Protein backbone atom coordinates (compact mmCIF):
# COMPACT_ATOMS: atom_id res chain seq x y z
CA UNK A 1 0.00 0.00 0.00
CA UNK A 2 1.38 3.46 -0.90
CA UNK A 3 2.27 5.37 2.25
CA UNK A 4 0.42 8.68 2.19
CA UNK A 5 0.29 11.01 5.14
CA UNK A 6 -2.66 13.07 4.01
CA UNK A 7 -6.31 12.16 3.60
CA UNK A 8 -8.21 11.89 0.35
CA UNK A 9 -11.72 13.21 0.91
CA UNK A 10 -14.37 12.25 -1.62
CA UNK A 11 -17.72 13.97 -1.51
CA UNK A 12 -20.76 12.04 -2.79
CA UNK A 13 -23.28 14.88 -2.69
CA UNK A 14 -26.47 13.47 -4.21
CA UNK A 15 -26.81 9.73 -4.90
CA UNK A 16 -29.90 8.19 -6.42
CA UNK A 17 -31.91 7.22 -3.38
CA UNK A 18 -33.09 10.37 -1.58
CA UNK A 19 -35.98 12.40 -2.96
CA UNK A 20 -35.57 16.17 -3.30
CA UNK A 21 -39.02 16.56 -1.77
CA UNK A 22 -37.80 14.81 1.39
CA UNK A 23 -34.56 16.78 1.60
CA UNK A 24 -34.67 20.10 -0.27
CA UNK A 25 -30.98 20.75 0.54
CA UNK A 26 -29.97 17.78 -1.67
CA UNK A 27 -28.11 19.19 -4.71
CA UNK A 28 -30.08 17.97 -7.73
CA UNK A 29 -29.79 20.80 -10.27
CA UNK A 30 -26.67 21.66 -12.25
CA UNK A 31 -26.34 24.98 -10.42
CA UNK A 32 -26.58 23.26 -7.04
CA UNK A 33 -24.05 20.64 -8.10
CA UNK A 34 -21.53 23.25 -9.25
CA UNK A 35 -21.98 25.33 -6.09
CA UNK A 36 -21.57 22.15 -4.03
CA UNK A 37 -18.39 21.24 -5.89
CA UNK A 38 -16.80 24.66 -5.23
CA UNK A 39 -17.74 24.74 -1.56
CA UNK A 40 -16.65 21.16 -0.93
CA UNK A 41 -13.32 21.74 -2.67
CA UNK A 42 -12.74 24.77 -0.45
CA UNK A 43 -13.62 22.63 2.58
CA UNK A 44 -11.05 19.94 1.72
CA UNK A 45 -12.59 17.53 -0.79
CA UNK A 46 -10.47 16.42 -3.74
CA UNK A 47 -12.84 13.98 -5.49
CA UNK A 48 -16.54 14.34 -6.30
CA UNK A 49 -18.69 11.24 -6.93
CA UNK A 50 -21.58 12.40 -9.11
CA UNK A 51 -25.09 11.07 -9.77
CA UNK A 52 -27.18 13.41 -11.90
CA UNK A 53 -30.90 14.16 -11.68
CA UNK A 54 -33.36 15.27 -14.36
CA UNK A 55 -35.53 18.37 -14.34
CA UNK A 56 -37.97 16.63 -12.01
CA UNK A 57 -35.07 15.81 -9.65
CA UNK A 58 -35.27 12.12 -10.51
CA UNK A 59 -32.11 10.02 -11.01
CA UNK A 60 -31.09 9.76 -14.66
CA UNK A 61 -28.26 8.49 -16.84
CA UNK A 62 -29.13 10.88 -19.66
CA UNK A 63 -25.95 11.27 -21.73
CA UNK A 64 -26.29 15.03 -22.28
CA UNK A 65 -26.94 15.76 -18.59
CA UNK A 66 -23.97 13.61 -17.55
CA UNK A 67 -21.66 15.38 -19.97
CA UNK A 68 -22.99 18.80 -18.90
CA UNK A 69 -22.25 17.94 -15.27
CA UNK A 70 -18.70 16.78 -16.03
CA UNK A 71 -17.91 19.93 -18.02
CA UNK A 72 -19.48 22.30 -15.49
CA UNK A 73 -17.79 20.78 -12.42
CA UNK A 74 -14.46 20.71 -14.25
CA UNK A 75 -14.86 24.39 -15.13
CA UNK A 76 -15.82 25.43 -11.61
CA UNK A 77 -13.35 23.33 -9.64
CA UNK A 78 -10.19 21.28 -9.78
CA UNK A 79 -11.88 18.26 -8.22
CA UNK A 80 -11.33 14.80 -9.65
CA UNK A 81 -14.63 14.14 -11.43
CA UNK A 82 -15.95 10.66 -10.76
CA UNK A 83 -19.22 9.55 -12.34
CA UNK A 84 -21.32 6.84 -10.78
CA UNK A 85 -21.82 3.83 -13.03
CA UNK A 86 -24.05 2.34 -10.35
CA UNK A 87 -26.82 4.81 -11.11
CA UNK A 88 -30.02 3.75 -9.42
CA UNK A 89 -31.07 0.11 -8.87
CA UNK A 90 -33.49 0.52 -11.78
CA UNK A 91 -30.93 1.49 -14.43
CA UNK A 92 -30.17 -1.10 -17.12
CA UNK A 93 -26.58 -2.37 -17.45
CA UNK A 94 -26.17 -1.04 -21.01
CA UNK A 95 -27.04 2.51 -19.91
CA UNK A 96 -24.58 2.21 -17.01
CA UNK A 97 -21.77 1.35 -19.45
CA UNK A 98 -22.62 4.40 -21.57
CA UNK A 99 -21.80 6.66 -18.61
CA UNK A 100 -18.15 6.53 -19.72
CA UNK A 101 -19.09 8.43 -22.90
CA UNK A 102 -19.26 11.56 -20.70
CA UNK A 103 -15.45 11.31 -20.31
CA UNK A 104 -15.04 11.62 -16.53
CA UNK A 105 -11.65 11.33 -14.79
CA UNK A 106 -12.86 8.38 -12.79
CA UNK A 107 -15.85 6.06 -12.54
CA UNK A 108 -17.23 3.82 -9.84
CA UNK A 109 -17.06 0.07 -10.50
CA UNK A 110 -18.92 -2.08 -7.99
CA UNK A 111 -17.35 -5.50 -7.56
CA UNK A 112 -20.48 -7.62 -7.32
CA UNK A 113 -24.22 -7.69 -6.84
CA UNK A 114 -25.76 -6.99 -3.47
CA UNK A 115 -29.08 -6.71 -1.76
CA UNK A 116 -29.74 -2.99 -1.41
CA UNK A 117 -32.51 -2.29 1.06
CA UNK A 118 -35.61 -3.85 -0.50
CA UNK A 119 -33.96 -3.89 -3.95
CA UNK A 120 -31.06 -5.66 -5.65
CA UNK A 121 -28.08 -3.71 -6.98
CA UNK A 122 -27.01 -5.83 -9.93
CA UNK A 123 -23.38 -6.15 -11.00
CA UNK A 124 -22.90 -9.45 -12.84
CA UNK A 125 -19.37 -10.62 -13.61
CA UNK A 126 -19.65 -9.96 -17.37
CA UNK A 127 -20.75 -6.37 -16.71
CA UNK A 128 -17.86 -5.76 -14.31
CA UNK A 129 -15.35 -7.00 -16.91
CA UNK A 130 -16.91 -4.97 -19.74
CA UNK A 131 -16.90 -1.83 -17.61
CA UNK A 132 -13.33 -2.40 -16.45
CA UNK A 133 -12.05 -2.96 -20.02
CA UNK A 134 -13.93 0.06 -21.35
CA UNK A 135 -12.45 2.23 -18.59
CA UNK A 136 -8.95 0.98 -19.46
CA UNK A 137 -9.54 1.77 -23.15
CA UNK A 138 -10.83 5.29 -22.36
CA UNK A 139 -8.05 6.03 -19.81
CA UNK A 140 -10.65 6.47 -17.06
CA UNK A 141 -9.59 5.39 -13.57
CA UNK A 142 -12.09 3.13 -11.78
CA UNK A 143 -12.76 3.34 -8.08
CA UNK A 144 -13.69 -0.18 -6.97
CA UNK A 145 -16.76 -0.08 -4.72
CA UNK A 146 -16.83 -2.86 -2.14
CA UNK A 147 -20.19 -3.40 -0.43
CA UNK A 148 -19.34 -6.84 0.91
CA UNK A 149 -16.40 -9.10 1.70
CA UNK A 150 -17.24 -11.21 -1.36
CA UNK A 151 -16.60 -8.09 -3.44
CA UNK A 152 -13.03 -7.95 -2.13
CA UNK A 153 -12.56 -11.50 -3.36
CA UNK A 154 -14.09 -10.58 -6.74
CA UNK A 155 -11.61 -7.69 -7.05
CA UNK A 156 -8.79 -10.29 -6.92
CA UNK A 157 -10.42 -12.13 -9.84
CA UNK A 158 -10.95 -8.87 -11.75
CA UNK A 159 -7.31 -7.85 -11.47
CA UNK A 160 -6.22 -11.35 -12.50
CA UNK A 161 -8.54 -11.19 -15.52
CA UNK A 162 -8.07 -7.57 -16.65
CA UNK A 163 -4.75 -6.42 -15.17
CA UNK A 164 -4.25 -3.04 -13.54
CA UNK A 165 -6.43 0.01 -14.25
CA UNK A 166 -5.24 2.88 -16.43
CA UNK A 167 -2.69 4.81 -14.36
CA UNK A 168 -1.47 1.69 -12.54
CA UNK A 169 -3.08 2.51 -9.16
CA UNK A 170 -5.85 0.53 -7.47
CA UNK A 171 -8.11 2.57 -5.20
CA UNK A 172 -11.06 0.92 -3.48
CA UNK A 173 -13.92 2.31 -1.42
CA UNK A 174 -15.71 0.28 1.26
CA UNK A 175 -19.39 1.18 1.29
CA UNK A 176 -20.58 -0.11 4.65
CA UNK A 177 -23.95 -0.16 6.34
CA UNK A 178 -26.20 -0.74 3.32
CA UNK A 179 -29.08 -2.94 4.52
CA UNK A 180 -28.30 -6.31 2.92
CA UNK A 181 -24.55 -5.77 2.58
CA UNK A 182 -21.60 -5.55 5.00
CA UNK A 183 -22.42 -3.80 8.26
CA UNK A 184 -20.95 -0.43 9.18
CA UNK A 185 -18.81 -1.84 11.95
CA UNK A 186 -15.12 -1.53 12.68
CA UNK A 187 -14.85 -5.35 12.69
CA UNK A 188 -16.29 -5.67 9.17
CA UNK A 189 -14.14 -2.81 7.88
CA UNK A 190 -10.97 -4.33 9.34
CA UNK A 191 -11.85 -7.75 7.87
CA UNK A 192 -12.20 -6.11 4.45
CA UNK A 193 -8.93 -4.21 4.75
CA UNK A 194 -7.12 -7.41 5.79
CA UNK A 195 -8.43 -9.17 2.66
CA UNK A 196 -7.34 -6.51 0.15
CA UNK A 197 -5.15 -7.83 -2.67
CA UNK A 198 -1.56 -6.49 -2.59
CA UNK A 199 -2.17 -4.54 -5.83
CA UNK A 200 -4.44 -2.13 -3.89
CA UNK A 201 -2.58 1.17 -3.44
CA UNK A 202 -5.17 3.04 -1.36
CA UNK A 203 -8.57 2.55 0.25
CA UNK A 204 -11.34 4.72 1.57
CA UNK A 205 -14.51 3.99 3.48
CA UNK A 206 -17.95 5.38 4.01
CA UNK A 207 -20.64 4.45 6.51
CA UNK A 208 -24.28 4.74 5.53
CA UNK A 209 -26.55 6.53 7.98
CA UNK A 210 -25.59 5.94 11.61
CA UNK A 211 -22.36 4.24 10.57
CA UNK A 212 -21.12 7.55 9.14
CA UNK A 213 -19.06 8.84 12.08
CA UNK A 214 -17.76 5.51 13.49
CA UNK A 215 -16.54 4.42 10.04
CA UNK A 216 -15.03 7.85 9.38
CA UNK A 217 -13.07 7.67 12.63
CA UNK A 218 -12.05 4.03 12.07
CA UNK A 219 -10.86 4.68 8.52
CA UNK A 220 -8.78 7.64 9.63
CA UNK A 221 -7.24 5.62 12.46
CA UNK A 222 -6.50 2.67 10.17
CA UNK A 223 -4.73 4.72 7.50
CA UNK A 224 -7.65 4.82 5.09
CA UNK A 225 -9.25 7.70 3.22
CA UNK A 226 -12.76 9.12 3.52
CA UNK A 227 -15.95 9.43 1.57
CA UNK A 228 -18.70 11.64 2.96
CA UNK A 229 -21.83 13.22 1.53
CA UNK A 230 -25.59 13.28 1.40
CA UNK A 231 -25.63 10.20 -0.87
CA UNK A 232 -24.67 8.19 2.21
CA UNK A 233 -25.84 10.23 5.17
CA UNK A 234 -28.50 12.90 5.47
CA UNK A 235 -28.27 13.50 9.22
CA UNK A 236 -25.53 15.76 10.61
CA UNK A 237 -26.31 15.09 14.25
CA UNK A 238 -29.24 13.57 16.08
CA UNK A 239 -32.40 15.43 14.99
CA UNK A 240 -30.50 17.78 12.69
CA UNK A 241 -30.51 17.12 8.92
CA UNK A 242 -27.44 17.93 6.82
CA UNK A 243 -27.85 21.47 5.49
CA UNK A 244 -25.04 21.36 2.95
CA UNK A 245 -22.54 18.72 1.84
CA UNK A 246 -19.75 21.14 2.71
CA UNK A 247 -20.44 20.75 6.41
CA UNK A 248 -19.80 17.01 6.17
CA UNK A 249 -16.55 17.69 4.31
CA UNK A 250 -15.56 20.36 6.87
CA UNK A 251 -16.13 17.99 9.78
CA UNK A 252 -14.17 15.19 8.06
CA UNK A 253 -11.34 17.60 7.23
CA UNK A 254 -11.17 18.84 10.85
CA UNK A 255 -10.89 15.28 12.13
CA UNK A 256 -8.24 14.49 9.53
CA UNK A 257 -6.24 17.52 10.63
CA UNK A 258 -6.56 16.48 14.28
CA UNK A 259 -5.28 13.04 13.33
CA UNK A 260 -2.23 14.64 11.65
CA UNK A 261 -3.42 13.53 8.23
CA UNK A 262 -4.69 16.76 6.60
CA UNK A 263 -6.77 16.72 3.41
CA UNK A 264 -4.85 16.03 0.20
CA UNK A 265 -4.88 18.72 -2.46
CA UNK A 266 -6.50 17.88 -5.77
CA UNK A 267 -3.02 17.54 -7.30
CA UNK A 268 -1.98 15.06 -4.61
CA UNK A 269 -5.24 13.18 -5.13
CA UNK A 270 -4.55 12.85 -8.87
CA UNK A 271 -1.11 11.49 -8.09
CA UNK A 272 -2.48 9.02 -5.51
CA UNK A 273 -5.15 7.74 -7.90
CA UNK A 274 -3.08 7.79 -11.10
CA UNK A 275 -5.42 10.23 -12.82
CA UNK A 276 -4.36 12.17 -15.87
CA UNK A 277 -5.30 15.82 -16.24
CA UNK A 278 -7.96 15.77 -18.93
CA UNK A 279 -7.91 19.55 -19.31
CA UNK A 280 -4.46 19.29 -20.95
CA UNK A 281 -5.43 16.59 -23.47
N1 LIG B 1 -27.18 4.00 -6.12
C1 LIG B 1 -26.72 2.67 -5.89
C2 LIG B 1 -27.68 1.68 -6.47
C3 LIG B 1 -22.26 3.78 -7.36
O1 LIG B 1 -22.46 4.99 -7.38
O2 LIG B 1 -21.53 3.22 -8.18
C4 LIG B 1 -25.38 2.42 -6.46
C5 LIG B 1 -24.33 3.36 -6.10
C6 LIG B 1 -22.95 2.91 -6.36
O3 LIG B 1 -24.53 4.48 -5.67
ZN1 LIG C 1 -23.00 6.42 -5.88
PDB file of N, CA, C and O in Angstrom, residues 234-259:
ATOM      1  N   UNK A 234     -27.750  11.643   5.570  1.00  0.00           N
ATOM      2  CA  UNK A 234     -28.499  12.900   5.466  1.00  0.00           C
ATOM      3  C   UNK A 234     -28.704  13.560   6.841  1.00  0.00           C
ATOM      4  O   UNK A 234     -29.390  14.559   6.956  1.00  0.00           O
ATOM      5  N   UNK A 235     -28.104  12.967   7.862  1.00  0.00           N
ATOM      6  CA  UNK A 235     -28.267  13.502   9.225  1.00  0.00           C
ATOM      7  C   UNK A 235     -26.908  13.968   9.748  1.00  0.00           C
ATOM      8  O   UNK A 235     -25.955  13.192   9.792  1.00  0.00           O
ATOM      9  N   UNK A 236     -26.820  15.230  10.122  1.00  0.00           N
ATOM     10  CA  UNK A 236     -25.533  15.755  10.615  1.00  0.00           C
ATOM     11  C   UNK A 236     -25.309  15.351  12.066  1.00  0.00           C
ATOM     12  O   UNK A 236     -24.222  14.957  12.471  1.00  0.00           O
ATOM     13  N   UNK A 237     -26.343  15.498  12.839  1.00  0.00           N
ATOM     14  CA  UNK A 237     -26.312  15.094  14.250  1.00  0.00           C
ATOM     15  C   UNK A 237     -27.745  14.722  14.607  1.00  0.00           C
ATOM     16  O   UNK A 237     -28.679  15.066  13.868  1.00  0.00           O
ATOM     17  N   UNK A 238     -27.900  14.047  15.736  1.00  0.00           N
ATOM     18  CA  UNK A 238     -29.243  13.571  16.080  1.00  0.00           C
ATOM     19  C   UNK A 238     -30.295  14.687  15.959  1.00  0.00           C
ATOM     20  O   UNK A 238     -30.131  15.759  16.561  1.00  0.00           O
ATOM     21  N   UNK A 239     -31.312  14.460  15.134  1.00  0.00           N
ATOM     22  CA  UNK A 239     -32.400  15.427  14.992  1.00  0.00           C
ATOM     23  C   UNK A 239     -32.062  16.632  14.137  1.00  0.00           C
ATOM     24  O   UNK A 239     -32.854  17.569  14.044  1.00  0.00           O
ATOM     25  N   UNK A 240     -30.917  16.609  13.476  1.00  0.00           N
ATOM     26  CA  UNK A 240     -30.500  17.783  12.690  1.00  0.00           C
ATOM     27  C   UNK A 240     -30.020  17.318  11.307  1.00  0.00           C
ATOM     28  O   UNK A 240     -28.943  16.726  11.158  1.00  0.00           O
ATOM     29  N   UNK A 241     -30.886  17.564  10.271  1.00  0.00           N
ATOM     30  CA  UNK A 241     -30.508  17.120   8.921  1.00  0.00           C
ATOM     31  C   UNK A 241     -29.265  17.859   8.413  1.00  0.00           C
ATOM     32  O   UNK A 241     -28.954  18.957   8.888  1.00  0.00           O
ATOM     33  N   UNK A 242     -28.570  17.249   7.471  1.00  0.00           N
ATOM     34  CA  UNK A 242     -27.438  17.931   6.822  1.00  0.00           C
ATOM     35  C   UNK A 242     -28.004  19.120   6.045  1.00  0.00           C
ATOM     36  O   UNK A 242     -28.994  18.986   5.322  1.00  0.00           O
ATOM     37  N   UNK A 243     -27.375  20.278   6.207  1.00  0.00           N
ATOM     38  CA  UNK A 243     -27.852  21.467   5.485  1.00  0.00           C
ATOM     39  C   UNK A 243     -27.093  21.673   4.185  1.00  0.00           C
ATOM     40  O   UNK A 243     -27.590  22.268   3.232  1.00  0.00           O
ATOM     41  N   UNK A 244     -25.858  21.218   4.158  1.00  0.00           N
ATOM     42  CA  UNK A 244     -25.036  21.361   2.952  1.00  0.00           C
ATOM     43  C   UNK A 244     -23.943  20.311   3.016  1.00  0.00           C
ATOM     44  O   UNK A 244     -23.394  20.050   4.095  1.00  0.00           O
ATOM     45  N   UNK A 245     -23.618  19.734   1.861  1.00  0.00           N
ATOM     46  CA  UNK A 245     -22.544  18.721   1.842  1.00  0.00           C
ATOM     47  C   UNK A 245     -21.234  19.253   2.411  1.00  0.00           C
ATOM     48  O   UNK A 245     -20.445  18.501   2.984  1.00  0.00           O
ATOM     49  N   UNK A 246     -21.019  20.564   2.255  1.00  0.00           N
ATOM     50  CA  UNK A 246     -19.746  21.144   2.708  1.00  0.00           C
ATOM     51  C   UNK A 246     -19.553  20.950   4.210  1.00  0.00           C
ATOM     52  O   UNK A 246     -18.419  20.830   4.682  1.00  0.00           O
ATOM     53  N   UNK A 247     -20.642  20.905   4.961  1.00  0.00           N
ATOM     54  CA  UNK A 247     -20.442  20.746   6.414  1.00  0.00           C
ATOM     55  C   UNK A 247     -19.962  19.341   6.757  1.00  0.00           C
ATOM     56  O   UNK A 247     -19.208  19.160   7.719  1.00  0.00           O
ATOM     57  N   UNK A 248     -20.336  18.362   5.955  1.00  0.00           N
ATOM     58  CA  UNK A 248     -19.802  17.008   6.166  1.00  0.00           C
ATOM     59  C   UNK A 248     -18.316  16.958   5.801  1.00  0.00           C
ATOM     60  O   UNK A 248     -17.511  16.311   6.479  1.00  0.00           O
ATOM     61  N   UNK A 249     -17.967  17.644   4.717  1.00  0.00           N
ATOM     62  CA  UNK A 249     -16.549  17.687   4.313  1.00  0.00           C
ATOM     63  C   UNK A 249     -15.740  18.433   5.368  1.00  0.00           C
ATOM     64  O   UNK A 249     -14.653  17.986   5.768  1.00  0.00           O
ATOM     65  N   UNK A 250     -16.279  19.563   5.839  1.00  0.00           N
ATOM     66  CA  UNK A 250     -15.557  20.358   6.865  1.00  0.00           C
ATOM     67  C   UNK A 250     -15.293  19.526   8.117  1.00  0.00           C
ATOM     68  O   UNK A 250     -14.197  19.544   8.667  1.00  0.00           O
ATOM     69  N   UNK A 251     -16.307  18.791   8.563  1.00  0.00           N
ATOM     70  CA  UNK A 251     -16.128  17.990   9.777  1.00  0.00           C
ATOM     71  C   UNK A 251     -15.088  16.889   9.546  1.00  0.00           C
ATOM     72  O   UNK A 251     -14.233  16.642  10.400  1.00  0.00           O
ATOM     73  N   UNK A 252     -15.150  16.241   8.373  1.00  0.00           N
ATOM     74  CA  UNK A 252     -14.173  15.188   8.060  1.00  0.00           C
ATOM     75  C   UNK A 252     -12.766  15.782   7.988  1.00  0.00           C
ATOM     76  O   UNK A 252     -11.792  15.197   8.495  1.00  0.00           O
ATOM     77  N   UNK A 253     -12.664  16.959   7.374  1.00  0.00           N
ATOM     78  CA  UNK A 253     -11.345  17.597   7.235  1.00  0.00           C
ATOM     79  C   UNK A 253     -10.784  17.974   8.601  1.00  0.00           C
ATOM     80  O   UNK A 253      -9.579  17.811   8.866  1.00  0.00           O
ATOM     81  N   UNK A 254     -11.643  18.468   9.501  1.00  0.00           N
ATOM     82  CA  UNK A 254     -11.168  18.841  10.847  1.00  0.00           C
ATOM     83  C   UNK A 254     -10.625  17.620  11.574  1.00  0.00           C
ATOM     84  O   UNK A 254      -9.574  17.666  12.213  1.00  0.00           O
ATOM     85  N   UNK A 255     -11.358  16.510  11.475  1.00  0.00           N
ATOM     86  CA  UNK A 255     -10.888  15.281  12.134  1.00  0.00           C
ATOM     87  C   UNK A 255      -9.575  14.801  11.527  1.00  0.00           C
ATOM     88  O   UNK A 255      -8.674  14.348  12.248  1.00  0.00           O
ATOM     89  N   UNK A 256      -9.467  14.919  10.209  1.00  0.00           N
ATOM     90  CA  UNK A 256      -8.242  14.491   9.527  1.00  0.00           C
ATOM     91  C   UNK A 256      -7.057  15.339   9.983  1.00  0.00           C
ATOM     92  O   UNK A 256      -5.959  14.822  10.226  1.00  0.00           O
ATOM     93  N   UNK A 257      -7.299  16.634  10.158  1.00  0.00           N
ATOM     94  CA  UNK A 257      -6.236  17.524  10.630  1.00  0.00           C
ATOM     95  C   UNK A 257      -5.831  17.124  12.054  1.00  0.00           C
ATOM     96  O   UNK A 257      -4.645  17.011  12.374  1.00  0.00           O
ATOM     97  N   UNK A 258      -6.838  16.894  12.891  1.00  0.00           N
ATOM     98  CA  UNK A 258      -6.562  16.476  14.279  1.00  0.00           C
ATOM     99  C   UNK A 258      -5.730  15.202  14.331  1.00  0.00           C
ATOM    100  O   UNK A 258      -4.887  15.023  15.207  1.00  0.00           O
ATOM    101  N   UNK A 259      -5.986  14.328  13.375  1.00  0.00           N
ATOM    102  CA  UNK A 259      -5.283  13.038  13.327  1.00  0.00           C
ATOM    103  C   UNK A 259      -3.937  13.153  12.599  1.00  0.00           C
ATOM    104  O   UNK A 259      -3.318  12.133  12.283  1.00  0.00           O
TER     105      UNK A 259
END
